Coordinates of C-alpha atoms in Angstrom, one line a residue:
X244 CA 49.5 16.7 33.2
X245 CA 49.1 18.4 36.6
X246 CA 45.7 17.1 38.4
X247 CA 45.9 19.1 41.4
X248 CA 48.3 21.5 43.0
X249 CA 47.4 23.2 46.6
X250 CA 49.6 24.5 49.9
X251 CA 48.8 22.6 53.0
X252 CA 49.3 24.5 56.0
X253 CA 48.3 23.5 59.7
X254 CA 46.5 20.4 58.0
X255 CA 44.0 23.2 55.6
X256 CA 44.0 23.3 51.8
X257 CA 45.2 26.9 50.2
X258 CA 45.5 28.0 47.2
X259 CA 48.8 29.3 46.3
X260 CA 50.9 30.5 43.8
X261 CA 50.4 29.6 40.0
X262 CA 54.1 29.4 39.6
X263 CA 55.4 26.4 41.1
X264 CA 58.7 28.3 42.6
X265 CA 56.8 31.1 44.2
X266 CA 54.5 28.2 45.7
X267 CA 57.2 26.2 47.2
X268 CA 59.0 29.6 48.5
X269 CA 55.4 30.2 49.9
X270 CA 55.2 27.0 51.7
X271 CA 58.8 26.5 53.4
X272 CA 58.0 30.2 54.4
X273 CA 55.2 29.6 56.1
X274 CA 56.0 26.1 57.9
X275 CA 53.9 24.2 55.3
X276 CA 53.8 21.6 52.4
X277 CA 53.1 22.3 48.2
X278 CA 51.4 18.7 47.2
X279 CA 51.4 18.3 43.2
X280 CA 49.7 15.3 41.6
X281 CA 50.4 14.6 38.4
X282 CA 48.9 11.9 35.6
X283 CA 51.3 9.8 32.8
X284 CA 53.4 13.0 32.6
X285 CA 55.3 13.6 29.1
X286 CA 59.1 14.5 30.0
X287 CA 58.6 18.2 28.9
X288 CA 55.7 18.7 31.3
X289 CA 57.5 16.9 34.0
X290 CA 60.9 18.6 33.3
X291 CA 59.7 22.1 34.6
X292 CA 59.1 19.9 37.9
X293 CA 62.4 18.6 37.8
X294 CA 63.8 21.7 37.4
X295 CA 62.1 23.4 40.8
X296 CA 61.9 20.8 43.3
X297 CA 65.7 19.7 42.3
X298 CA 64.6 15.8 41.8
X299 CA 67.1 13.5 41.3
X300 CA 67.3 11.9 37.3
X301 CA 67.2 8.4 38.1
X302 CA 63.9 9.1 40.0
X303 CA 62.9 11.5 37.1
X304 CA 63.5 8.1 34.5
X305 CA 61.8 5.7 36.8
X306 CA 59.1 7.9 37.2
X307 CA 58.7 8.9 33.6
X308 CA 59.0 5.5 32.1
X309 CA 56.6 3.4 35.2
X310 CA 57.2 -0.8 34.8
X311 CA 58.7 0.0 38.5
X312 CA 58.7 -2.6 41.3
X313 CA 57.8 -1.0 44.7
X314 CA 60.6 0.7 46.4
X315 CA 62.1 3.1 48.3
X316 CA 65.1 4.9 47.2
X317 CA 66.9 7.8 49.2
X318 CA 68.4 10.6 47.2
X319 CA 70.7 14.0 48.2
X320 CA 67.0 16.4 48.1
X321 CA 64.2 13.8 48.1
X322 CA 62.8 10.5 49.0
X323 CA 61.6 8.2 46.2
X324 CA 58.8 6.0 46.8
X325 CA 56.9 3.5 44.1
X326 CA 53.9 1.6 45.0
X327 CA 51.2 -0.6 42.6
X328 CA 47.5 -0.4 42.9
X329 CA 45.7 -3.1 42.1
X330 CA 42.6 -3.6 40.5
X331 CA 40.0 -6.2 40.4
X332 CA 38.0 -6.3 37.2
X333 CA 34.9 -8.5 38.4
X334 CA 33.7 -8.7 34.6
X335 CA 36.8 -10.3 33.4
X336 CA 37.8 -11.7 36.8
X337 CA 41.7 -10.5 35.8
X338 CA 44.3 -8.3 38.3
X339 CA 45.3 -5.5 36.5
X340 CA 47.9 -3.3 38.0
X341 CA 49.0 0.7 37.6
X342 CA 51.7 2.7 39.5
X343 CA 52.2 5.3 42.1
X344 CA 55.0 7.1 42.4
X345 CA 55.7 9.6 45.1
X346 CA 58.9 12.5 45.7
X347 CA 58.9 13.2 49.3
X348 CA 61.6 16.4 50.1
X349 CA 61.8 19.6 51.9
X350 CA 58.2 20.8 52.2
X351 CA 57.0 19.5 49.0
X352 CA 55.2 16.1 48.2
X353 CA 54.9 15.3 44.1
X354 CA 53.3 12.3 43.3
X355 CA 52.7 10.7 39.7
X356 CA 50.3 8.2 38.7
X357 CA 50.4 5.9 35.8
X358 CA 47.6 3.3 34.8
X359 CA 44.4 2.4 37.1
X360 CA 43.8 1.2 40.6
X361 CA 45.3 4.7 41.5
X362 CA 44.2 5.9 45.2
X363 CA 45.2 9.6 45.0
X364 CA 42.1 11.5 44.4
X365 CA 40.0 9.8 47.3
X366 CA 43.0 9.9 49.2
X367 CA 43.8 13.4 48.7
X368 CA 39.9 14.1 49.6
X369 CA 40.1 11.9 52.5
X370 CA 43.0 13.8 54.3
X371 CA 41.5 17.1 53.3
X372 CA 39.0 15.9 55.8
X373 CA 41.0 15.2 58.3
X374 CA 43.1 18.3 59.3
X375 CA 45.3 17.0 62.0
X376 CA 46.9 14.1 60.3
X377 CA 47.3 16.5 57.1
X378 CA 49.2 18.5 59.2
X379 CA 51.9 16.4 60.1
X380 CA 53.0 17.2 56.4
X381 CA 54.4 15.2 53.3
X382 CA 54.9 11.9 55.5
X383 CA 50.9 12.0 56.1
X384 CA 50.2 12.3 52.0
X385 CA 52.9 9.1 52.2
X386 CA 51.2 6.8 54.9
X387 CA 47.7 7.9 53.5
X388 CA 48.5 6.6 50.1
X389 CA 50.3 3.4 51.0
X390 CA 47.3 2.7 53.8
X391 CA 45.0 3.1 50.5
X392 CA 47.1 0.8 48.4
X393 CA 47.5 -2.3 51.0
X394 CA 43.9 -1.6 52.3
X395 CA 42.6 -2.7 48.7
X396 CA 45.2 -5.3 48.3
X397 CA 43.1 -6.8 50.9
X398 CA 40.1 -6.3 49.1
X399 CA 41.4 -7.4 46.0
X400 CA 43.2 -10.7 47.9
X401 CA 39.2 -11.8 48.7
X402 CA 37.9 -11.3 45.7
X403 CA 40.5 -13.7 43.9
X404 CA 39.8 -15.9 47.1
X405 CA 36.1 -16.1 46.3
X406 CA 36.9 -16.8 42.7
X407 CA 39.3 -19.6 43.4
X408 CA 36.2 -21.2 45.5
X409 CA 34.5 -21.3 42.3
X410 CA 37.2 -22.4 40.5
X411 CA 37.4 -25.2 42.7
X412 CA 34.5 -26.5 42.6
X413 CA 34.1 -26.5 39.1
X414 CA 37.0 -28.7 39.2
X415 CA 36.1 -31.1 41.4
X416 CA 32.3 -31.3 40.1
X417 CA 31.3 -34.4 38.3
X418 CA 31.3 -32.8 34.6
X419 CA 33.2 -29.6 34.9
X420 CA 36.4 -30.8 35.5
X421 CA 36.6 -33.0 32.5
X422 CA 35.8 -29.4 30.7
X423 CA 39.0 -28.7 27.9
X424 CA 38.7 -25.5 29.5
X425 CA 39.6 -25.8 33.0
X426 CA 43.1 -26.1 33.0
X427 CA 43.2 -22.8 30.7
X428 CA 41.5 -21.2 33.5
X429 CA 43.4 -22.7 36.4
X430 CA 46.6 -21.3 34.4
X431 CA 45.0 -18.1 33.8
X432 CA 44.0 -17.7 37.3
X433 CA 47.4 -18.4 38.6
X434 CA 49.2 -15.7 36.2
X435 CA 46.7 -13.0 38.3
X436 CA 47.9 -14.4 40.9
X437 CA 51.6 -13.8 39.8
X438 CA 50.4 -10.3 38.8
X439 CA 49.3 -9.7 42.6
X440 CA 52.2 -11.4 44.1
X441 CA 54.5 -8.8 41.7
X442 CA 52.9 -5.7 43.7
X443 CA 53.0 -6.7 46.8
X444 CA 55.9 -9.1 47.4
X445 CA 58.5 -6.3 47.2
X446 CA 56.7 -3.8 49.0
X447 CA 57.8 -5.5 52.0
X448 CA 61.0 -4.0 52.2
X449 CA 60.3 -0.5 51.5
X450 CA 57.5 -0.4 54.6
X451 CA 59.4 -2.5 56.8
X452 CA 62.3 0.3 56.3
X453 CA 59.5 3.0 57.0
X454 CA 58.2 1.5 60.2
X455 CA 61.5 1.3 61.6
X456 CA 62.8 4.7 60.7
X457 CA 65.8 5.6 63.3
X458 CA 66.3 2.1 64.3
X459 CA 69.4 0.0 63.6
X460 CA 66.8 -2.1 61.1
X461 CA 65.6 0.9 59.2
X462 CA 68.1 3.4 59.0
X463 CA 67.3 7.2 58.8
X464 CA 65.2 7.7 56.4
X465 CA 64.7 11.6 55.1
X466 CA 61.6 13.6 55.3
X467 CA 59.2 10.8 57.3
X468 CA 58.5 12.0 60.3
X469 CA 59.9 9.6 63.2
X470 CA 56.7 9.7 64.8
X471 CA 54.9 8.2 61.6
X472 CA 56.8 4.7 62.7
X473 CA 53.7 3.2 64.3
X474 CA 51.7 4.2 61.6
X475 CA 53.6 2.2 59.2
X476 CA 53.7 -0.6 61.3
X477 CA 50.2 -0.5 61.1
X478 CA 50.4 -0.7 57.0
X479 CA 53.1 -3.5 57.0
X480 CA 51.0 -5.8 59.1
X481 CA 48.5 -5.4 57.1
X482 CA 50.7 -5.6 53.5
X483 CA 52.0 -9.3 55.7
X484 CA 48.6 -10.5 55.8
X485 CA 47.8 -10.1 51.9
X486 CA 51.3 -11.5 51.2
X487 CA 50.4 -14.8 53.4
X488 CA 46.8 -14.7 51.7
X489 CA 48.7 -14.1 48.1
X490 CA 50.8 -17.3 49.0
X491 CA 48.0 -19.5 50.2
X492 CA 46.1 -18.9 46.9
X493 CA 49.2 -19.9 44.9
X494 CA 49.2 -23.0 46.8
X495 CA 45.9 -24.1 46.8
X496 CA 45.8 -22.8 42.6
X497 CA 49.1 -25.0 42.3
X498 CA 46.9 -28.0 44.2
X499 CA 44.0 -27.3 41.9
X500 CA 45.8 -28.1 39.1
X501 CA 47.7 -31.0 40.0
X502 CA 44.0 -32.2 40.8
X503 CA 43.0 -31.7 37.9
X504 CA 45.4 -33.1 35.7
X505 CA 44.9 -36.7 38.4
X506 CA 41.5 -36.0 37.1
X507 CA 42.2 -36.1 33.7
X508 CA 44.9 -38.8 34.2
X509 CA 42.1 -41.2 35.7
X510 CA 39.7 -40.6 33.1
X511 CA 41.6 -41.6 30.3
X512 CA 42.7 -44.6 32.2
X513 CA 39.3 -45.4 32.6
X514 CA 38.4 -44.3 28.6
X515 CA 41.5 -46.7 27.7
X516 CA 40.3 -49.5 29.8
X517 CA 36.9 -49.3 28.4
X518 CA 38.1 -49.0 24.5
X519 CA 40.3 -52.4 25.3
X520 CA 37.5 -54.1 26.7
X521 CA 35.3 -52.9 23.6
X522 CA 38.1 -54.1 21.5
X523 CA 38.5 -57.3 23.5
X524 CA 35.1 -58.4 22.7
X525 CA 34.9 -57.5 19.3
X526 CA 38.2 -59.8 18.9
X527 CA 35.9 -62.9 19.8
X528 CA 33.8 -62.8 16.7
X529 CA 36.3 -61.7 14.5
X530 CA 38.9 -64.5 15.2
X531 CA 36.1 -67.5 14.5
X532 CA 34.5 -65.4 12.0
X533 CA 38.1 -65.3 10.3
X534 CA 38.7 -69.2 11.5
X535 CA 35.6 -70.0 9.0
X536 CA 36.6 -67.8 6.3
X537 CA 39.7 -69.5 5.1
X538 CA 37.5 -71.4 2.6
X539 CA 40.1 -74.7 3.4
X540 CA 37.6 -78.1 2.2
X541 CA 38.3 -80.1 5.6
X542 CA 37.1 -78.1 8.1
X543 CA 35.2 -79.4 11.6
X544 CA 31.6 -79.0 11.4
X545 CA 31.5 -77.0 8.3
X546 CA 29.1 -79.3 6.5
X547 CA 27.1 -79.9 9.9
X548 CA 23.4 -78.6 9.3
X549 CA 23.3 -77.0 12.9
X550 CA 27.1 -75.6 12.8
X551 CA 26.0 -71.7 11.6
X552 CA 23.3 -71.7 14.8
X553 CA 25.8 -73.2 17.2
X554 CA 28.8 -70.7 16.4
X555 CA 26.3 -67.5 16.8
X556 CA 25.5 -69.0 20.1
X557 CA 29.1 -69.8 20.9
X558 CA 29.8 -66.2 19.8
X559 CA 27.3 -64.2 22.4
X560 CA 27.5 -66.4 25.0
X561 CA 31.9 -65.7 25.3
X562 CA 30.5 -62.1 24.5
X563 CA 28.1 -62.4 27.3
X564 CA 30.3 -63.4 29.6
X565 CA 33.4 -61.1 28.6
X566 CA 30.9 -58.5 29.5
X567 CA 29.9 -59.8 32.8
X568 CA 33.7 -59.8 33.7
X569 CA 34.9 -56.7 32.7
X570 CA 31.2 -55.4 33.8
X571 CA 32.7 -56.8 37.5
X572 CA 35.8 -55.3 37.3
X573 CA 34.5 -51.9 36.5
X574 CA 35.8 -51.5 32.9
X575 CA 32.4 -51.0 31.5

């Protein structure tokens, strides 16, 4: 369905046209922009847009059917961006990701929106404000959403950094990370992780390309603005600083774990050492109790009047001092 449709001209929201050709004749006429948002369009209410702004059908499919990595494709009439928010859901303490999609061409800006974590309404509110970056035209609506986007990556990168402080020290606490739920959590955590990593690892091509439009690097890219090159600079520094946050946390997650299964590792060495020295102990007793229960005739003191106390006392004091030793040696 169509969110919002309005002509920009000289950076100042008017109302056009209903019909979306008259609009866009209305805007190349008068040296201005038609910007169409659209929200988890079916294919017959996107098809009419197909049909007026010429888009290419590969676009069209990848736009349709979302599960997109970011990228930036160039086509005859339009540019093809894709971009994924990301949200932090503080209740659940999981990344969930949706998808931006935007068609850049000849006075016209469409973008499509698919899931959460989508930017466009503040950002579309944000530019309305500001008149003189709005009027540098559709490569404006293009920096200002991919600003939004890698702005809350950042945002998003400290939350799962704060989380991974507790995470830590619940595994390196004296009870918690014994807990048969920690390493389920650890594994957990590192799967958001690999969710983030998904949106903004590949994004580093497409902005790289757009902060070195006209270079030998870049290429030409159509309908951004050369001028716009600092600008997306600006955002790809910023998308390099959450991808180095994105791979210190997989790091220090991947260190976590191996902690904790050390951890684990230690204290069943330590459970096993204690069950054998147990066992050791109990194998005194036993073997002299058996030793006396063969019921043979001639056995040593088995008629002696004080032979019952003296075995007891032979019995606790190797049992006193097995425990002594292993006591020493830390098994107990």
């Amino acid at each position: 369905m169509i969110v919002d449709c309005a002509i920009y001209r000289d950076g100042h929201r008017t109302e056009g046209p209903e019909d979306l050709s008259d609009a866009l004749a209305e805007a190349r006429a008068g040296d201005a922009f038609l910007w169409i948002g659209l929200h988890e369009p079916s294919e017959k209410e996107f098809d009419h847009v197909t049909r007026e702004f010429a888009l290419h059908p590969l676009a069209v499919e990848d736009a349709l059917n979302a599960h997109q990595r970011p990228k930036l494709e160039v086509y005859d009439d339009s540019l093809f961006v894709v971009l994924k928010p990301v949200e932090y859901e503080p209740k659940s303490d999981s990344v969930s990701t949706g998808e931006v999609m935007l068609f850049l061409g000849d006075s016209f800006v469409v973008t499509v929106r698919h899931g959460v974590g989508s930017p466009l309404g503040i950002v579309r509110r944000r530019l309305e404000k500001e008149p003189e970056l709005l009027g540098k035209g559709p490569t404006a609506v293009l920096y200002a959403v991919a600003d939004a986007v890698v702005d809350h990556y950042l945002e998003v990168a400290t939350e799962l950094q704060t989380d991974l402080e507790e995470l830590e020290t619940e595994v390196f606490s004296p009870d918690g990370g014994g807990s048969r739920h920690t390493a389920s959590r650890i594994y957990t955590f590192k799967r958001q992780i690999l969710e983030f990593r998904r949106a903004t690892g590949p994004l580093t091509v497409p902005l790289t390309r757009l902060a070195s439009v006209g270079t030998s690097s870049g290429g030409a890219v159509p309908y951004v603005n050369e001028k716009a090159r600092p600008f997306f600079r600006d955002v790809s520094d910023h998308l390099a600083r959450v991808n180095e946050s994105v791979e210190g946390l997989d790091r220090l997650v991947s260190d976590i774990l191996s902690a904790h299964l050390a951890q684990m590792s230690v204290r069943q060495n330590d459970d096993m050492r204690k069950i054998s020295a147990w066992a050791a102990m109990a194998a005194i007793p036993t073997m002299i109790a058996g030793i006396y229960g063969m019921n043979f005739d001639h056995m040593p003191e088995l008629h002696w009047v004080w032979a019952y106390p003296a075995v007891i006392a032979l019995m606790g004091s190797l049992e006193v001092l097995l425990y002594r030793l292993f006591k020493r040696r830390g098994w107990l």
